Amino acid sequence: MDKKLVKAINEQIKNELYSSYLYLSMAAYFESKNLPGFGHWMRVQAKEENEHGMKMFDFLADRGERIALEAISQPPSDFSSAQEVFEETLKHEKKVTALINQLYDIASKVDDKASQIFLQWFITEQIEEEKNANSILETIKSIKSYSAALIMLDRELAKRGK
Ligand code: FEO
């Protein structure tokens, strides 16, 4: 594989593991605020990010490339509100989307088709990641303008079958 591409995927392993660490830190924040449901969501998210990192780890291993783990930065631990946490989550996911797109551009430039196909999964996943963060953020914001009961009714109505 092209050396620049291997380096970029190695960096993205670190970025995914940082995402995991960031969401675990957010889980810890929610636990400290006695919001275990939010905490649970963030724990699941942290696990998913670890899996993203491992997908890249396995991809490099399967292609016979050297995996080089980099240092993971300390994530923030103090947040002012649930809204701020999800604003940060959405901002972070948008950054990750840009990084994945850059990776895809490198894979295209060096004409590594296996990497391009591999990265397509991540491109699709990022649509979901941004959507989920945005949806929770918008719900948190609307709780400020609508009653919590109306939001709960909206969730009930969403369950209607065809
Ligand atoms: Fe691994 Fe949240 O993207």
PDB file of C-alpha atoms and ligand atoms in Angstrom:
ATOM      1  CA  MET A   1       0.000   0.000   0.000  1.00  0.00           C
ATOM      2  CA  ASP A   2       1.016   3.595  -0.520  1.00  0.00           C
ATOM      3  CA  LYS A   3       2.958   4.868   2.520  1.00  0.00           C
ATOM      4  CA  LYS A   4       1.000   8.127   2.788  1.00  0.00           C
ATOM      5  CA  LEU A   5      -2.281   6.221   2.826  1.00  0.00           C
ATOM      6  CA  VAL A   6      -1.025   3.794   5.506  1.00  0.00           C
ATOM      7  CA  LYS A   7       0.069   6.757   7.622  1.00  0.00           C
ATOM      8  CA  ALA A   8      -3.310   8.455   7.189  1.00  0.00           C
ATOM      9  CA  ILE A   9      -5.216   5.293   8.176  1.00  0.00           C
ATOM     10  CA  ASN A  10      -2.944   4.895  11.209  1.00  0.00           C
ATOM     11  CA  GLU A  11      -3.791   8.481  12.174  1.00  0.00           C
ATOM     12  CA  GLN A  12      -7.477   7.747  11.749  1.00  0.00           C
ATOM     13  CA  ILE A  13      -7.185   4.741  14.119  1.00  0.00           C
ATOM     14  CA  LYS A  14      -6.005   7.264  16.693  1.00  0.00           C
ATOM     15  CA  ASN A  15      -8.833   9.668  15.792  1.00  0.00           C
ATOM     16  CA  GLU A  16     -11.456   6.952  16.221  1.00  0.00           C
ATOM     17  CA  LEU A  17      -9.969   5.915  19.555  1.00  0.00           C
ATOM     18  CA  TYR A  18      -9.942   9.564  20.610  1.00  0.00           C
ATOM     19  CA  SER A  19     -13.646   9.728  19.664  1.00  0.00           C
ATOM     20  CA  SER A  20     -14.224   6.725  21.910  1.00  0.00           C
ATOM     21  CA  TYR A  21     -12.357   8.439  24.739  1.00  0.00           C
ATOM     22  CA  LEU A  22     -14.265  11.708  24.182  1.00  0.00           C
ATOM     23  CA  TYR A  23     -17.648   9.968  24.363  1.00  0.00           C
ATOM     24  CA  LEU A  24     -16.583   8.004  27.421  1.00  0.00           C
ATOM     25  CA  SER A  25     -15.712  11.321  29.046  1.00  0.00           C
ATOM     26  CA  MET A  26     -19.165  12.603  28.111  1.00  0.00           C
ATOM     27  CA  ALA A  27     -20.667   9.412  29.627  1.00  0.00           C
ATOM     28  CA  ALA A  28     -18.757  10.179  32.826  1.00  0.00           C
ATOM     29  CA  TYR A  29     -20.162  13.730  32.812  1.00  0.00           C
ATOM     30  CA  PHE A  30     -23.744  12.452  32.458  1.00  0.00           C
ATOM     31  CA  GLU A  31     -23.189   9.901  35.235  1.00  0.00           C
ATOM     32  CA  SER A  32     -22.022  12.751  37.479  1.00  0.00           C
ATOM     33  CA  LYS A  33     -25.220  14.675  36.626  1.00  0.00           C
ATOM     34  CA  ASN A  34     -27.437  11.689  37.466  1.00  0.00           C
ATOM     35  CA  LEU A  35     -28.509  11.266  33.829  1.00  0.00           C
ATOM     36  CA  PRO A  36     -27.804   7.538  33.301  1.00  0.00           C
ATOM     37  CA  GLY A  37     -29.846   7.346  30.082  1.00  0.00           C
ATOM     38  CA  PHE A  38     -27.621   9.934  28.410  1.00  0.00           C
ATOM     39  CA  GLY A  39     -24.658   8.183  30.004  1.00  0.00           C
ATOM     40  CA  HIS A  40     -25.743   4.870  28.479  1.00  0.00           C
ATOM     41  CA  TRP A  41     -26.077   6.450  25.017  1.00  0.00           C
ATOM     42  CA  MET A  42     -22.554   7.827  25.289  1.00  0.00           C
ATOM     43  CA  ARG A  43     -21.140   4.497  26.517  1.00  0.00           C
ATOM     44  CA  VAL A  44     -22.658   2.749  23.474  1.00  0.00           C
ATOM     45  CA  GLN A  45     -21.255   5.499  21.262  1.00  0.00           C
ATOM     46  CA  ALA A  46     -17.806   5.066  22.832  1.00  0.00           C
ATOM     47  CA  LYS A  47     -17.953   1.320  22.109  1.00  0.00           C
ATOM     48  CA  GLU A  48     -18.935   1.983  18.497  1.00  0.00           C
ATOM     49  CA  GLU A  49     -15.988   4.336  18.034  1.00  0.00           C
ATOM     50  CA  ASN A  50     -13.648   1.685  19.383  1.00  0.00           C
ATOM     51  CA  GLU A  51     -15.100  -0.693  16.780  1.00  0.00           C
ATOM     52  CA  HIS A  52     -14.469   1.901  14.047  1.00  0.00           C
ATOM     53  CA  GLY A  53     -10.833   2.096  15.113  1.00  0.00           C
ATOM     54  CA  MET A  54     -10.577  -1.698  15.146  1.00  0.00           C
ATOM     55  CA  LYS A  55     -12.057  -1.960  11.642  1.00  0.00           C
ATOM     56  CA  MET A  56      -9.150   0.166  10.431  1.00  0.00           C
ATOM     57  CA  PHE A  57      -6.696  -1.785  12.591  1.00  0.00           C
ATOM     58  CA  ASP A  58      -7.908  -5.056  11.012  1.00  0.00           C
ATOM     59  CA  PHE A  59      -7.844  -3.565   7.517  1.00  0.00           C
ATOM     60  CA  LEU A  60      -4.168  -2.620   7.809  1.00  0.00           C
ATOM     61  CA  ALA A  61      -3.350  -6.004   9.371  1.00  0.00           C
ATOM     62  CA  ASP A  62      -5.217  -7.869   6.599  1.00  0.00           C
ATOM     63  CA  ARG A  63      -3.268  -5.946   3.967  1.00  0.00           C
ATOM     64  CA  GLY A  64       0.019  -6.827   5.632  1.00  0.00           C
ATOM     65  CA  GLU A  65       0.743  -3.252   6.701  1.00  0.00           C
ATOM     66  CA  ARG A  66       2.360  -2.105   9.927  1.00  0.00           C
ATOM     67  CA  ILE A  67      -0.027  -0.672  12.516  1.00  0.00           C
ATOM     68  CA  ALA A  68       1.554   2.209  14.441  1.00  0.00           C
ATOM     69  CA  LEU A  69      -0.531   3.399  17.387  1.00  0.00           C
ATOM     70  CA  GLU A  70      -0.228   7.091  18.219  1.00  0.00           C
ATOM     71  CA  ALA A  71      -0.801   8.978  21.483  1.00  0.00           C
ATOM     72  CA  ILE A  72      -4.417   9.806  22.312  1.00  0.00           C
ATOM     73  CA  SER A  73      -5.060  13.298  23.718  1.00  0.00           C
ATOM     74  CA  GLN A  74      -6.903  13.931  26.931  1.00  0.00           C
ATOM     75  CA  PRO A  75     -10.577  14.651  26.180  1.00  0.00           C
ATOM     76  CA  PRO A  76     -12.480  17.537  27.815  1.00  0.00           C
ATOM     77  CA  SER A  77     -14.290  16.509  30.987  1.00  0.00           C
ATOM     78  CA  ASP A  78     -16.302  19.580  31.959  1.00  0.00           C
ATOM     79  CA  PHE A  79     -19.425  20.610  30.112  1.00  0.00           C
ATOM     80  CA  SER A  80     -22.030  23.204  30.992  1.00  0.00           C
ATOM     81  CA  SER A  81     -25.134  21.289  29.885  1.00  0.00           C
ATOM     82  CA  ALA A  82     -26.501  18.351  27.886  1.00  0.00           C
ATOM     83  CA  GLN A  83     -27.025  20.789  25.010  1.00  0.00           C
ATOM     84  CA  GLU A  84     -23.355  21.739  25.016  1.00  0.00           C
ATOM     85  CA  VAL A  85     -22.361  18.058  25.030  1.00  0.00           C
ATOM     86  CA  PHE A  86     -24.412  17.384  21.906  1.00  0.00           C
ATOM     87  CA  GLU A  87     -23.225  20.585  20.224  1.00  0.00           C
ATOM     88  CA  GLU A  88     -19.687  19.311  20.787  1.00  0.00           C
ATOM     89  CA  THR A  89     -20.675  15.830  19.588  1.00  0.00           C
ATOM     90  CA  LEU A  90     -22.104  17.192  16.334  1.00  0.00           C
ATOM     91  CA  LYS A  91     -19.069  19.423  15.807  1.00  0.00           C
ATOM     92  CA  HIS A  92     -16.772  16.466  16.436  1.00  0.00           C
ATOM     93  CA  GLU A  93     -18.648  14.188  14.034  1.00  0.00           C
ATOM     94  CA  LYS A  94     -18.483  16.847  11.301  1.00  0.00           C
ATOM     95  CA  LYS A  95     -14.724  16.965  11.818  1.00  0.00           C
ATOM     96  CA  VAL A  96     -14.546  13.163  11.561  1.00  0.00           C
ATOM     97  CA  THR A  97     -16.599  13.275   8.340  1.00  0.00           C
ATOM     98  CA  ALA A  98     -14.047  15.701   6.859  1.00  0.00           C
ATOM     99  CA  LEU A  99     -11.175  13.403   7.944  1.00  0.00           C
ATOM    100  CA  ILE A 100     -12.831  10.343   6.366  1.00  0.00           C
ATOM    101  CA  ASN A 101     -13.424  12.287   3.156  1.00  0.00           C
ATOM    102  CA  GLN A 102      -9.735  13.274   3.122  1.00  0.00           C
ATOM    103  CA  LEU A 103      -8.764   9.619   3.571  1.00  0.00           C
ATOM    104  CA  TYR A 104     -10.980   8.681   0.648  1.00  0.00           C
ATOM    105  CA  ASP A 105      -9.348  11.392  -1.473  1.00  0.00           C
ATOM    106  CA  ILE A 106      -5.888   9.976  -0.695  1.00  0.00           C
ATOM    107  CA  ALA A 107      -7.070   6.433  -1.539  1.00  0.00           C
ATOM    108  CA  SER A 108      -8.496   7.746  -4.838  1.00  0.00           C
ATOM    109  CA  LYS A 109      -5.339   9.656  -5.693  1.00  0.00           C
ATOM    110  CA  VAL A 110      -3.121   6.587  -5.224  1.00  0.00           C
ATOM    111  CA  ASP A 111      -5.754   4.448  -6.978  1.00  0.00           C
ATOM    112  CA  ASP A 112      -6.108   1.961  -4.094  1.00  0.00           C
ATOM    113  CA  LYS A 113      -9.479   0.439  -4.931  1.00  0.00           C
ATOM    114  CA  ALA A 114      -9.649  -1.884  -1.911  1.00  0.00           C
ATOM    115  CA  SER A 115      -9.169   1.124   0.385  1.00  0.00           C
ATOM    116  CA  GLN A 116     -11.774   3.134  -1.492  1.00  0.00           C
ATOM    117  CA  ILE A 117     -14.335   0.330  -1.095  1.00  0.00           C
ATOM    118  CA  PHE A 118     -13.354  -0.122   2.567  1.00  0.00           C
ATOM    119  CA  LEU A 119     -13.774   3.610   3.251  1.00  0.00           C
ATOM    120  CA  GLN A 120     -17.225   3.731   1.688  1.00  0.00           C
ATOM    121  CA  TRP A 121     -18.614   2.065   4.834  1.00  0.00           C
ATOM    122  CA  PHE A 122     -17.243   4.960   6.913  1.00  0.00           C
ATOM    123  CA  ILE A 123     -18.640   7.586   4.546  1.00  0.00           C
ATOM    124  CA  THR A 124     -22.116   6.069   4.913  1.00  0.00           C
ATOM    125  CA  GLU A 125     -21.677   5.669   8.673  1.00  0.00           C
ATOM    126  CA  GLN A 126     -20.869   9.374   9.036  1.00  0.00           C
ATOM    127  CA  ILE A 127     -24.299  10.299   7.616  1.00  0.00           C
ATOM    128  CA  GLU A 128     -25.836   8.310  10.479  1.00  0.00           C
ATOM    129  CA  GLU A 129     -23.417   9.710  13.063  1.00  0.00           C
ATOM    130  CA  GLU A 130     -24.196  13.327  12.184  1.00  0.00           C
ATOM    131  CA  LYS A 131     -27.921  12.612  11.933  1.00  0.00           C
ATOM    132  CA  ASN A 132     -28.053  10.997  15.392  1.00  0.00           C
ATOM    133  CA  ALA A 133     -26.124  13.799  17.093  1.00  0.00           C
ATOM    134  CA  ASN A 134     -28.192  16.463  15.338  1.00  0.00           C
ATOM    135  CA  SER A 135     -31.484  14.772  16.173  1.00  0.00           C
ATOM    136  CA  ILE A 136     -30.689  14.594  19.906  1.00  0.00           C
ATOM    137  CA  LEU A 137     -29.405  18.171  19.877  1.00  0.00           C
ATOM    138  CA  GLU A 138     -32.594  19.435  18.219  1.00  0.00           C
ATOM    139  CA  THR A 139     -34.737  17.509  20.745  1.00  0.00           C
ATOM    140  CA  ILE A 140     -32.817  19.057  23.633  1.00  0.00           C
ATOM    141  CA  LYS A 141     -33.354  22.507  22.112  1.00  0.00           C
ATOM    142  CA  SER A 142     -37.057  21.920  21.489  1.00  0.00           C
ATOM    143  CA  ILE A 143     -37.579  20.838  25.092  1.00  0.00           C
ATOM    144  CA  LYS A 144     -36.876  24.476  25.900  1.00  0.00           C
ATOM    145  CA  SER A 145     -39.704  25.692  23.666  1.00  0.00           C
ATOM    146  CA  TYR A 146     -42.185  22.804  23.976  1.00  0.00           C
ATOM    147  CA  SER A 147     -43.337  20.878  26.998  1.00  0.00           C
ATOM    148  CA  ALA A 148     -41.585  17.584  27.745  1.00  0.00           C
ATOM    149  CA  ALA A 149     -44.975  15.868  27.427  1.00  0.00           C
ATOM    150  CA  LEU A 150     -45.319  17.039  23.816  1.00  0.00           C
ATOM    151  CA  ILE A 151     -41.877  15.632  23.007  1.00  0.00           C
ATOM    152  CA  MET A 152     -42.885  12.304  24.580  1.00  0.00           C
ATOM    153  CA  LEU A 153     -46.108  12.310  22.510  1.00  0.00           C
ATOM    154  CA  ASP A 154     -43.997  12.943  19.390  1.00  0.00           C
ATOM    155  CA  ARG A 155     -41.896   9.861  20.233  1.00  0.00           C
ATOM    156  CA  GLU A 156     -45.089   7.810  20.616  1.00  0.00           C
ATOM    157  CA  LEU A 157     -46.479   9.015  17.277  1.00  0.00           C
ATOM    158  CA  ALA A 158     -43.202   8.096  15.584  1.00  0.00           C
ATOM    159  CA  LYS A 159     -43.879   4.413  16.442  1.00  0.00           C
ATOM    160  CA  ARG A 160     -47.005   4.221  14.235  1.00  0.00           C
ATOM    161  CA  GLY A 161     -46.933   1.390  11.701  1.00  0.00           C
ATOM    162  CA  LYS A 162     -47.726   1.896   7.997  1.00  0.00           C
TER     163      LYS A 162
HETATM  164 FE1  FEO B   1     -16.237   6.912  14.106  1.00  0.00          FE
HETATM  165 FE2  FEO B   1     -18.416   8.856  15.177  1.00  0.00          FE
HETATM  166  O1  FEO B   1     -17.358   8.261  13.784  1.00  0.00           O
END
